[in-house]
Short mmCIF file of C-alpha atoms in Angstrom, two decimals:
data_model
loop_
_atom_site.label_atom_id
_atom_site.label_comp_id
_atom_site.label_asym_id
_atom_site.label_seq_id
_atom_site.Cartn_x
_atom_site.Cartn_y
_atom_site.Cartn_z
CA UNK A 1 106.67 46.90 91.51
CA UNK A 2 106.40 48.97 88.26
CA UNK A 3 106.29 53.03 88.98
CA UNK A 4 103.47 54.90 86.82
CA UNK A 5 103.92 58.19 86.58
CA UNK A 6 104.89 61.54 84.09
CA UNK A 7 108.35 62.11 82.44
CA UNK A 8 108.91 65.52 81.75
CA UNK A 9 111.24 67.83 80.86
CA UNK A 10 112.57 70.42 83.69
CA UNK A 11 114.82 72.20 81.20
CA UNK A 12 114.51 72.19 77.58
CA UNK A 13 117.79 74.02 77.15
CA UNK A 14 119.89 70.67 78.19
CA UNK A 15 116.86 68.83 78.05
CA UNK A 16 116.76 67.16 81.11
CA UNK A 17 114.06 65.52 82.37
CA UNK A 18 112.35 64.31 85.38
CA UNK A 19 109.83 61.52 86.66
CA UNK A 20 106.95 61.90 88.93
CA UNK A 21 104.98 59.11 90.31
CA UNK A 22 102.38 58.90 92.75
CA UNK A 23 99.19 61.92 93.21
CA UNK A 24 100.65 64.43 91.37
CA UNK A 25 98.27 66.63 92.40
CA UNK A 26 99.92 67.50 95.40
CA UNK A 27 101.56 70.59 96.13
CA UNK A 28 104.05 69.05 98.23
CA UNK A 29 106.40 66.56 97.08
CA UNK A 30 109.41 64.09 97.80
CA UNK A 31 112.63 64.47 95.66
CA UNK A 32 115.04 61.78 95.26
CA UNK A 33 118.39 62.97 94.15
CA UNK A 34 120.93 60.10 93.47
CA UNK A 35 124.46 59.16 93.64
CA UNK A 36 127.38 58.01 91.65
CA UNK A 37 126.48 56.27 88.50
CA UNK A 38 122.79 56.46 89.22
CA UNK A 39 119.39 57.57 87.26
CA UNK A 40 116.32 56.87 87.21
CA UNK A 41 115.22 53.58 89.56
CA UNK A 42 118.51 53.80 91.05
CA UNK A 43 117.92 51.90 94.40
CA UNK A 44 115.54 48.88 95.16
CA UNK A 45 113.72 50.96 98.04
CA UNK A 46 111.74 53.78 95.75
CA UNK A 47 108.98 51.38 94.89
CA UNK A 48 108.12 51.14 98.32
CA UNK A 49 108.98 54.51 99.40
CA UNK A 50 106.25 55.86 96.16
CA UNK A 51 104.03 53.42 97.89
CA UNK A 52 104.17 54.93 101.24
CA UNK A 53 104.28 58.56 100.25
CA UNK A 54 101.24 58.21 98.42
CA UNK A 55 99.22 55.95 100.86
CA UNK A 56 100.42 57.53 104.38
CA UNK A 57 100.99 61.47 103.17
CA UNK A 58 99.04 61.59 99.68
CA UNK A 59 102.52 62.61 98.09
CA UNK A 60 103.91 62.55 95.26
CA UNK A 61 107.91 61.48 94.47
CA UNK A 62 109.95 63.11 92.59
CA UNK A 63 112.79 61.08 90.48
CA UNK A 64 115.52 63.72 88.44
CA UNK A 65 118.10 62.88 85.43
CA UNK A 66 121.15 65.76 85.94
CA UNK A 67 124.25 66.19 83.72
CA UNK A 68 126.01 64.02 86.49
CA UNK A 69 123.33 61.11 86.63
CA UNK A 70 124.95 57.97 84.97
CA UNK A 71 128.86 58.61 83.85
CA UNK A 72 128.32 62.21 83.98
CA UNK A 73 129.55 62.39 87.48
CA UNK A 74 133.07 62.98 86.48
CA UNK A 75 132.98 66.01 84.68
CA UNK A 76 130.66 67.53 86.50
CA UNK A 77 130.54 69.61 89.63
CA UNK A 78 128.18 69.89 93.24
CA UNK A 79 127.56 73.67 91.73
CA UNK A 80 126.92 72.40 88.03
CA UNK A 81 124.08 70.00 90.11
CA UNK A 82 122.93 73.22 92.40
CA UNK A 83 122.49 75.09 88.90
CA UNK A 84 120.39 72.47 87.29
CA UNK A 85 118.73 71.67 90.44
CA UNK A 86 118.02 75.38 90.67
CA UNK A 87 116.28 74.76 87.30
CA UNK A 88 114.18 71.52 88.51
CA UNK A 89 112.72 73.63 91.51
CA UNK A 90 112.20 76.83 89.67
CA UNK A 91 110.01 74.40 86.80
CA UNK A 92 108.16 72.88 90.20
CA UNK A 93 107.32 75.68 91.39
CA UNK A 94 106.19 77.82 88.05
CA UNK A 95 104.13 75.00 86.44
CA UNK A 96 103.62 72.27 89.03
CA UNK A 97 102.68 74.30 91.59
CA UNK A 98 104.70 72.63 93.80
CA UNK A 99 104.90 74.50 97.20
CA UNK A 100 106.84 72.54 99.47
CA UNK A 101 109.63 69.98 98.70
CA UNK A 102 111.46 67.30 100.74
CA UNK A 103 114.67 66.04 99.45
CA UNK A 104 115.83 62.67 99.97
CA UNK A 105 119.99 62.30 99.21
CA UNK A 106 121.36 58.98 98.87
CA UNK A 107 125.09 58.60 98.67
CA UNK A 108 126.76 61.13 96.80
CA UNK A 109 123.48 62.96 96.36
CA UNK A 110 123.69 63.60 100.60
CA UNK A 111 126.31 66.24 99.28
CA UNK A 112 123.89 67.97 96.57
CA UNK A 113 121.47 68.17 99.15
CA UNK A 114 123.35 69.57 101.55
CA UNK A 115 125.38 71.73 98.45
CA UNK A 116 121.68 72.78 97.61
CA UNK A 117 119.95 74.10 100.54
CA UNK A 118 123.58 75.98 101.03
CA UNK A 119 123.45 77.81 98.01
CA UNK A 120 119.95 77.03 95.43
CA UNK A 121 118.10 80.24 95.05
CA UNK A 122 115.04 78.00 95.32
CA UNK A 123 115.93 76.59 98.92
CA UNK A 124 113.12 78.58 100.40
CA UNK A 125 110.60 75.66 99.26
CA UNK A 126 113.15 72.83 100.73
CA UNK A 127 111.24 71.92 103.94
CA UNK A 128 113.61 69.47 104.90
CA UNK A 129 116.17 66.86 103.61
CA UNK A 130 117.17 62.85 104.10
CA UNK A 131 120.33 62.05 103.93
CA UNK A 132 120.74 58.66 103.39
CA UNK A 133 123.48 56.76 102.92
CA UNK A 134 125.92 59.76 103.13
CA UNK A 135 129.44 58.12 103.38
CA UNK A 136 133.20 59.14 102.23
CA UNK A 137 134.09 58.88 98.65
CA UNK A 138 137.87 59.94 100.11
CA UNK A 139 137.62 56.98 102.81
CA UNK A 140 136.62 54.56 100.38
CA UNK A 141 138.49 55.59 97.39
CA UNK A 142 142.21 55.39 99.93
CA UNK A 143 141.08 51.91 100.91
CA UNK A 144 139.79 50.53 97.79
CA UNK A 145 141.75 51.91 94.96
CA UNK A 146 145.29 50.15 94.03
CA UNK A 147 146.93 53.48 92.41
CA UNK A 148 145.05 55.76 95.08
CA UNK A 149 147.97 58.40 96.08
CA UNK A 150 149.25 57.88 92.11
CA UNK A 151 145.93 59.39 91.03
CA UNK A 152 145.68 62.02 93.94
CA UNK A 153 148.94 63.09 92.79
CA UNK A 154 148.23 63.53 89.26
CA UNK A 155 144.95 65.20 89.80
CA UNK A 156 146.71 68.08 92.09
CA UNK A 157 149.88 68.20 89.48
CA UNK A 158 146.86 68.55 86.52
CA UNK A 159 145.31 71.43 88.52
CA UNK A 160 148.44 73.36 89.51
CA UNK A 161 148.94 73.22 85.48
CA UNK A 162 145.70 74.60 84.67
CA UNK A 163 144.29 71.63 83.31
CA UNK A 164 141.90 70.80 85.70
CA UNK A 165 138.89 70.40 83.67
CA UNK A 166 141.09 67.75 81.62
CA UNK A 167 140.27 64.27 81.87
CA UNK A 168 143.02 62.13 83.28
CA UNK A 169 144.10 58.76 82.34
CA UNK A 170 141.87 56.26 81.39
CA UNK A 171 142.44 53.48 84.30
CA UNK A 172 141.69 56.48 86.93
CA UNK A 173 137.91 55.48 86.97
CA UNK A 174 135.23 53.35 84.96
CA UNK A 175 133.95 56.82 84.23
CA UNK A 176 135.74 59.67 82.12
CA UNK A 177 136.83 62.17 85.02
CA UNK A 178 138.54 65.37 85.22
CA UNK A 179 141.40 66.18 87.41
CA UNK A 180 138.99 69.01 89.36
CA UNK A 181 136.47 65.92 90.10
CA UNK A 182 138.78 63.13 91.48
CA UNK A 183 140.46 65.30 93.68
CA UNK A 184 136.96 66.82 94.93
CA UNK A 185 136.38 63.26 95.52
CA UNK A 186 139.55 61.74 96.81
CA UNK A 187 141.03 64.75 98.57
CA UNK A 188 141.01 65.81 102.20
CA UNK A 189 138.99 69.06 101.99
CA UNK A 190 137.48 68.11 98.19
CA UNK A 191 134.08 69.92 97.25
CA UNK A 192 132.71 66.56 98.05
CA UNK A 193 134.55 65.63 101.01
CA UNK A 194 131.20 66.11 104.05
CA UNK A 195 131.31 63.17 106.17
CA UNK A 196 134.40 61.95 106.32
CA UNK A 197 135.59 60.35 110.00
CA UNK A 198 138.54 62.01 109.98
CA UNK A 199 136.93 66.11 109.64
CA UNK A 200 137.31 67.73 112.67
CA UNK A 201 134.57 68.43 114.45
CA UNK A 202 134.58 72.70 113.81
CA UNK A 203 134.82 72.06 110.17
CA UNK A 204 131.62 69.72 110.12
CA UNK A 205 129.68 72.61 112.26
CA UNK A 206 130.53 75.15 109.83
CA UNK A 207 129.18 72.95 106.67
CA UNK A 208 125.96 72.09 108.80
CA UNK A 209 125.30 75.08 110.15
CA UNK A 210 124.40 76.32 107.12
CA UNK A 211 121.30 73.83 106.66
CA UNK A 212 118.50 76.41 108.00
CA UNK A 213 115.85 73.31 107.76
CA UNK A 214 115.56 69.92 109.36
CA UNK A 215 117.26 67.08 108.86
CA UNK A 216 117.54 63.48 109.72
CA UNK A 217 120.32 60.80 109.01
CA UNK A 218 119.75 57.22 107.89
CA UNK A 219 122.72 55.27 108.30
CA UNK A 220 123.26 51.61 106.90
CA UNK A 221 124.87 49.08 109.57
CA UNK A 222 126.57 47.09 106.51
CA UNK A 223 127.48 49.96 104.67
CA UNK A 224 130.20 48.48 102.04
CA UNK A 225 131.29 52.27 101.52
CA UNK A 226 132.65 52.32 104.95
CA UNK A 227 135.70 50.96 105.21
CA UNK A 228 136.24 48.75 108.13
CA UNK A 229 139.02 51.24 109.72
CA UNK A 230 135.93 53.53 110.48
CA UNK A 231 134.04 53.39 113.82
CA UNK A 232 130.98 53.75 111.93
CA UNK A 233 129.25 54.09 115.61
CA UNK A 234 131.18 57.30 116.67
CA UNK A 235 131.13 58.91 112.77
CA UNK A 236 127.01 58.77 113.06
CA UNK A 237 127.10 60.73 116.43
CA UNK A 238 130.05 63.29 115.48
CA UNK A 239 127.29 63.81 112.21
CA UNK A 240 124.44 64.39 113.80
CA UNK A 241 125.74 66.40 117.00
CA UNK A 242 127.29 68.92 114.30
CA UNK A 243 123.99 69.50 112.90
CA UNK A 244 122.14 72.06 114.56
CA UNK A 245 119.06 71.19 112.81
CA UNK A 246 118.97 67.06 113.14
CA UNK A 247 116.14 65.83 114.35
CA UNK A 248 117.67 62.56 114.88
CA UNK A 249 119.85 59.81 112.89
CA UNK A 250 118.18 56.46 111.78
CA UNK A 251 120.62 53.48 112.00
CA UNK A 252 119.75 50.08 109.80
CA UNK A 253 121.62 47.47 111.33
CA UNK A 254 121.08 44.89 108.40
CA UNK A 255 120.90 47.27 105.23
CA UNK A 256 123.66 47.76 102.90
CA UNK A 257 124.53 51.05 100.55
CA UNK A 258 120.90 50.79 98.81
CA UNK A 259 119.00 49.19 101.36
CA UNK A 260 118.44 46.00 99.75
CA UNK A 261 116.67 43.82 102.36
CA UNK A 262 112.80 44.56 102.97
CA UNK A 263 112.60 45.00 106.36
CA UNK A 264 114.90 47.58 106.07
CA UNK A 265 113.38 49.20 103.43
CA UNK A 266 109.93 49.09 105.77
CA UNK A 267 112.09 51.04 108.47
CA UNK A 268 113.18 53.45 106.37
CA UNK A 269 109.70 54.17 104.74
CA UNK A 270 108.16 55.00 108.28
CA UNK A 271 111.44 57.18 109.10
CA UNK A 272 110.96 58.97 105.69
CA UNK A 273 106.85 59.40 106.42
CA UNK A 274 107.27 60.16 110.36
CA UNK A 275 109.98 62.77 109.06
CA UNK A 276 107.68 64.31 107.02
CA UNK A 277 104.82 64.39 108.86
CA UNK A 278 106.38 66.27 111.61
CA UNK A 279 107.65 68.86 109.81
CA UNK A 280 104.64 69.52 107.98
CA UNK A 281 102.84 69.65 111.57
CA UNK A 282 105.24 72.69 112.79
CA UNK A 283 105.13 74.02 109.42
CA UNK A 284 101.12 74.52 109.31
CA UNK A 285 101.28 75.43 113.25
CA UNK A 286 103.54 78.66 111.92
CA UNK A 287 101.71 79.47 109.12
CA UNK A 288 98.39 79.44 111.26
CA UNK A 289 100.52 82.04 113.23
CA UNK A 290 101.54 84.25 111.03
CA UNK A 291 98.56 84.53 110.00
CA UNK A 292 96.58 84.99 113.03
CA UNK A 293 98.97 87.66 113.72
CA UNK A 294 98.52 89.33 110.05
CA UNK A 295 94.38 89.21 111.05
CA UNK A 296 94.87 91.00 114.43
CA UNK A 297 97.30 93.70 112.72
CA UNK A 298 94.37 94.16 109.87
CA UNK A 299 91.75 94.54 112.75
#
């Protein structure tokens, strides 16, 4: 399935740009944010997810190119994403009249969501967030890379040196990355080091307990990012029990990182839509509220 929809451009200074498909009209929309390596059309399941936000909810989705989309990922920061993501929402809400926005993080983008609703000045329009797919760069980078300690090593002799923001050797990754950025991804207690088996459970409280909106977790059964060590069983419950604001955690027993397979996809669609709709529900329940209570205070 082809995506129609508007590419435009969120911040002219850097000249980013983002791509909206489905009834743009809407004031509230869906924003996918990403992970490593990824842009635009980054995993098989958005043509079906447009489809369902548009059909079941009359939404529109929201796709977004940052400074870290594509090889950018390794000199860039989860605060250099906040900032331009600060940007994207400020633009939604000045000139799309955008009013209320979902975000849906896969992989490494589960961190800028969670990085965002922390600390974006716009998080007051974030209703709620997906995190899907939200594994361990630190697990899988100790179990998959050859040179992995060699490279952790470097990065933290780099940074004691003050060249942090230097890129280290070529065979460290396919893309260019900077000392600060491998060992925020391959570090115990890295910037981008959230859902990790091995956190203890007090440290994963503190980072969730600052999510003031809800939540839910979609977790792939065949997740090739989690390496077999991990009891991928107890990680999903130790993640959504230090979340004071889950409203539950979605497992896919046959889907991979992206969710390749179709009826998987399906599953997710209706988690994503039932999600939504819920929210929304409580949402219009407290603004009726408010301002029934405004009208009897004006009486």
């Amino acid at each position: 399935m082809i995506l129609q929809g508007t590419l435009s451009t969120y911040n002219p200074q850097t000249r980013l740009t983002m791509f909206e498909s489905g009834p743009q009209h809407s004031s509230t929309s869906v924003l996918f944010i990403g992970g490593l390596m990824d842009g635009y059309n980054a995993v098989p399941y958005l043509p079906l997810l447009n489809e369902a936000l548009a059909n079941e909810l009359g939404v529109s989705l929201i796709q977004v190119m940052l400074s870290s989309s594509h090889a950018g990922y390794g000199t860039a920061t989860l605060m250099e994403d906040v900032w331009e993501l600060d940007a994207l929402l400020t633009y939604l809400r000045e000139q799309r009249n955008k009013t209320r926005i979902f975000i849906i993080g896969h992989s490494t983008g589960s961190q800028d969501a969670i990085k965002y609703v922390t600390y974006g000045k716009n998080q007051s329009v974030v209703k709620g967030i997906v995190l899907q797919g939200a594994v361990s760069d630190r697990e899988f980078l100790s179990s998959s890379v050859e040179n992995y300690g060699k490279y952790l090593r470097l990065a933290q002799r780099m940074i004691n040196d003050g060249n942090g923001q230097e890129l280290m050797v070529r065979e460290v990754d396919v893309a260019p990355i900077t000392a600060n950025r491998f060992f925020s991804l391959a570090a115990v207690g890295g910037d981008d080091d959230m859902f990790s088996s091995d956190i203890p459970f007090e440290a994963l409280h503190a980072l969730f307990k600052e999510v003031k909106m809800p939540l839910i977790m979609v977790h792939s059964g065949k997740d090739e990012y989690i390496p077999s060590r991990v009891n991928k069983e107890k990680l999903y419950t130790q993640l959504a029990k230090a979340s004071p604001t889950c409203l539950g955690a979605v497992v896919l027993p046959e889907a991979d990182h992206v969710i390749s397979d179709q009826p998987s996809q399906i599953t997710f669609c209706k988690a994503v839509v039932e999600f939504i709709q819920r929210v929304v529900v409580d949402l219009d329940r407290l603004e009726q509220s408010q301002q029934q209570s405004f009208d009897e205070l004006s009486l």
